[in-house]
Amino acid sequence: MTPEQIAALPYRPCVGIMLINPDGLIFAGQRIDSPVPAWQMPQGGIDAGEKPSQAALRELAEEISVTADQVEALAKSSDWLAYDLPHDIVPRIWKGRYRGQKQRWFLFRYTGRDDQIDLNTAHPEFSHWRWIAADEMLAAIVPFKRRIYARVIEEFRPFLA
C-alpha cells in the first residue's frame, strides 16, 4: 500500500483499558504474538451497537478474565485518542482496512486477587503479565503507541503510584 492509500483509510474504533491495583501500579501484558518485549495495556475493538464502556468491560473479560464485579470504574479519557500503525504493518493487520486506531480510554481499579487474573482465555493475547509503574509502562510500549500512552498516563496520573 502507498502512503497515500494508507492515509485515506479510517481509524478502527477501539477502547483502551488502564487497570491499576490498589497501589496505583498498572497492569501490563506481554503480547503473545511478539518474540521481542512488547508490553501493553488491554485494548480492543468496539462491536456494532456496543457502548465504549461495555466494550472496555468485555475486553477485560476476554483478554485477562477480569469481570465487572472485580473492578471499580474511576475515569475515562476526556477525548478519543488516535494512533497510526507503521506503514509496513497496515496491510497485515485488520485486512488492511484501517490506518490505526482511535481509542477511548477507561481507568479501572482492580479489586480482585492477582491469582484471579487468567491469561489462558479463548483467544490469548498475552503470554505473561505484571504490575508496573507509569514510567516503566511508557518505556515498555512499542514506539508507535508511546504518544497515546503518555497522554493516557498524564490524564490518569492522579490515580497512579
Tab-separated table of C-alpha atoms in Angstrom:
chain	number	residue	atom	x	y	z
A	1	MET	CA	0.000	0.000	0.000
A	2	THR	CA	1.189	3.500	-0.760
A	3	PRO	CA	1.396	6.177	1.952
A	4	GLU	CA	-1.483	7.969	0.214
A	5	GLN	CA	-3.679	4.838	0.302
A	6	ILE	CA	-2.911	4.342	3.990
A	7	ALA	CA	-3.646	7.991	4.822
A	8	ALA	CA	-7.092	7.610	3.213
A	9	LEU	CA	-8.034	4.703	5.499
A	10	PRO	CA	-10.216	5.259	8.593
A	11	TYR	CA	-9.268	4.565	12.198
A	12	ARG	CA	-10.636	1.457	13.905
A	13	PRO	CA	-12.931	2.405	16.843
A	14	CYS	CA	-11.430	0.891	19.944
A	15	VAL	CA	-11.142	1.080	23.706
A	16	GLY	CA	-8.061	1.017	25.876
A	17	ILE	CA	-8.076	-0.018	29.499
A	18	MET	CA	-5.706	1.115	32.208
A	19	LEU	CA	-6.198	-1.346	35.043
A	20	ILE	CA	-4.489	-0.367	38.278
A	21	ASN	CA	-4.062	-2.245	41.521
A	22	PRO	CA	-4.709	-0.664	44.959
A	23	ASP	CA	-1.101	0.608	44.983
A	24	GLY	CA	-1.638	2.540	41.734
A	25	LEU	CA	0.513	0.227	39.610
A	26	ILE	CA	-0.593	-0.543	36.042
A	27	PHE	CA	-1.401	-3.941	34.532
A	28	ALA	CA	0.996	-4.660	31.667
A	29	GLY	CA	0.732	-7.728	29.458
A	30	GLN	CA	3.426	-9.106	27.162
A	31	ARG	CA	1.875	-9.631	23.731
A	32	ILE	CA	1.758	-13.325	22.895
A	33	ASP	CA	2.408	-12.667	19.193
A	34	SER	CA	5.693	-10.809	19.715
A	35	PRO	CA	9.079	-12.508	20.034
A	36	VAL	CA	10.543	-9.295	21.495
A	37	PRO	CA	9.381	-7.372	24.574
A	38	ALA	CA	6.042	-5.745	23.653
A	39	TRP	CA	4.152	-4.847	26.803
A	40	GLN	CA	0.804	-3.110	26.627
A	41	MET	CA	-2.445	-2.456	28.448
A	42	PRO	CA	-5.616	-4.296	27.408
A	43	GLN	CA	-7.404	-2.867	24.394
A	44	GLY	CA	-9.802	-3.935	21.684
A	45	GLY	CA	-12.397	-3.038	19.116
A	46	ILE	CA	-15.900	-1.805	19.791
A	47	ASP	CA	-18.574	-4.147	18.424
A	48	ALA	CA	-21.541	-2.816	16.433
A	49	GLY	CA	-24.161	-1.377	18.788
A	50	GLU	CA	-21.821	-1.571	21.785
A	51	LYS	CA	-21.067	1.403	24.032
A	52	PRO	CA	-17.368	2.054	24.679
A	53	SER	CA	-17.805	1.372	28.409
A	54	GLN	CA	-19.357	-2.004	27.596
A	55	ALA	CA	-16.508	-2.796	25.203
A	56	ALA	CA	-13.957	-1.982	27.914
A	57	LEU	CA	-15.518	-4.447	30.352
A	58	ARG	CA	-15.881	-7.095	27.635
A	59	GLU	CA	-12.230	-6.707	26.628
A	60	LEU	CA	-11.068	-7.107	30.243
A	61	ALA	CA	-13.012	-10.372	30.471
A	62	GLU	CA	-11.849	-11.623	27.067
A	63	GLU	CA	-8.175	-10.745	27.482
A	64	ILE	CA	-7.415	-11.303	31.166
A	65	SER	CA	-10.533	-12.934	32.674
A	66	VAL	CA	-11.336	-9.887	34.825
A	67	THR	CA	-15.076	-9.330	35.229
A	68	ALA	CA	-17.110	-6.211	36.009
A	69	ASP	CA	-17.554	-7.212	39.659
A	70	GLN	CA	-13.740	-7.200	40.067
A	71	VAL	CA	-13.209	-3.587	39.028
A	72	GLU	CA	-14.161	-0.111	40.144
A	73	ALA	CA	-14.617	2.460	37.373
A	74	LEU	CA	-12.539	5.553	38.140
A	75	ALA	CA	-12.325	7.662	34.981
A	76	LYS	CA	-12.412	7.784	31.201
A	77	SER	CA	-10.326	9.832	28.819
A	78	SER	CA	-11.696	13.255	28.017
A	79	ASP	CA	-11.367	12.602	24.291
A	80	TRP	CA	-10.718	9.933	21.682
A	81	LEU	CA	-7.009	9.378	21.047
A	82	ALA	CA	-5.713	8.079	17.717
A	83	TYR	CA	-2.505	6.445	16.606
A	84	ASP	CA	-1.231	5.328	13.210
A	85	LEU	CA	0.278	1.911	12.631
A	86	PRO	CA	3.683	1.742	10.954
A	87	HIS	CA	3.059	1.567	7.195
A	88	ASP	CA	4.601	-1.899	6.822
A	89	ILE	CA	2.079	-3.333	9.329
A	90	VAL	CA	-1.102	-1.797	7.851
A	91	PRO	CA	-1.656	-4.405	5.091
A	92	ARG	CA	-1.289	-7.293	7.603
A	93	ILE	CA	-3.488	-6.017	10.436
A	94	TRP	CA	-7.308	-5.987	10.170
A	95	LYS	CA	-7.024	-6.979	6.483
A	96	GLY	CA	-5.623	-3.556	5.604
A	97	ARG	CA	-8.912	-1.755	6.345
A	98	TYR	CA	-7.584	0.680	8.981
A	99	ARG	CA	-4.635	3.052	9.276
A	100	GLY	CA	-4.601	2.698	13.055
A	101	GLN	CA	-6.962	3.011	15.977
A	102	LYS	CA	-8.915	5.754	17.702
A	103	GLN	CA	-9.378	4.839	21.326
A	104	ARG	CA	-11.495	5.896	24.265
A	105	TRP	CA	-9.540	5.027	27.399
A	106	PHE	CA	-11.007	3.806	30.679
A	107	LEU	CA	-9.374	3.643	34.099
A	108	PHE	CA	-10.421	0.841	36.431
A	109	ARG	CA	-9.117	-0.142	39.856
A	110	TYR	CA	-8.755	-3.898	40.209
A	111	THR	CA	-10.461	-5.167	43.358
A	112	GLY	CA	-9.844	-8.866	42.784
A	113	ARG	CA	-6.853	-11.020	43.676
A	114	ASP	CA	-3.812	-11.385	41.434
A	115	ASP	CA	-4.421	-15.129	41.142
A	116	GLN	CA	-7.812	-14.390	39.546
A	117	ILE	CA	-6.150	-12.783	36.523
A	118	ASP	CA	-6.025	-15.531	33.911
A	119	LEU	CA	-4.383	-15.103	30.521
A	120	ASN	CA	-5.448	-18.565	29.342
A	121	THR	CA	-8.544	-17.303	27.530
A	122	ALA	CA	-10.373	-18.458	24.397
A	123	HIS	CA	-8.098	-16.243	22.279
A	124	PRO	CA	-4.984	-15.465	24.363
A	125	GLU	CA	-3.369	-12.108	23.701
A	126	PHE	CA	-0.733	-12.047	26.460
A	127	SER	CA	1.915	-14.590	27.425
A	128	HIS	CA	2.529	-13.125	30.894
A	129	TRP	CA	1.758	-10.030	32.916
A	130	ARG	CA	2.941	-7.819	35.771
A	131	TRP	CA	2.095	-4.654	37.698
A	132	ILE	CA	4.385	-1.749	36.765
A	133	ALA	CA	4.769	1.967	37.428
A	134	ALA	CA	3.640	4.537	34.860
A	135	ASP	CA	7.167	5.462	33.727
A	136	GLU	CA	8.007	1.791	33.181
A	137	MET	CA	4.770	1.318	31.214
A	138	LEU	CA	5.685	4.236	28.985
A	139	ALA	CA	9.153	2.783	28.358
A	140	ALA	CA	7.755	-0.712	27.661
A	141	ILE	CA	5.177	0.188	24.998
A	142	VAL	CA	6.021	-0.075	21.297
A	143	PRO	CA	7.210	3.298	19.947
A	144	PHE	CA	4.199	3.974	17.686
A	145	LYS	CA	1.851	3.884	20.720
A	146	ARG	CA	4.100	5.865	23.077
A	147	ARG	CA	2.450	9.274	22.446
A	148	ILE	CA	-1.006	7.852	23.233
A	149	TYR	CA	0.257	6.136	26.373
A	150	ALA	CA	1.909	9.385	27.520
A	151	ARG	CA	-1.407	11.225	27.155
A	152	VAL	CA	-3.347	8.490	28.981
A	153	ILE	CA	-0.813	8.426	31.822
A	154	GLU	CA	-0.914	12.224	32.083
A	155	GLU	CA	-4.708	12.245	32.245
A	156	PHE	CA	-4.927	9.425	34.812
A	157	ARG	CA	-1.806	10.496	36.804
A	158	PRO	CA	-3.721	11.461	39.993
A	159	PHE	CA	-4.689	7.782	40.450
A	160	LEU	CA	-1.219	6.311	39.795
A	161	ALA	CA	1.658	5.350	42.077
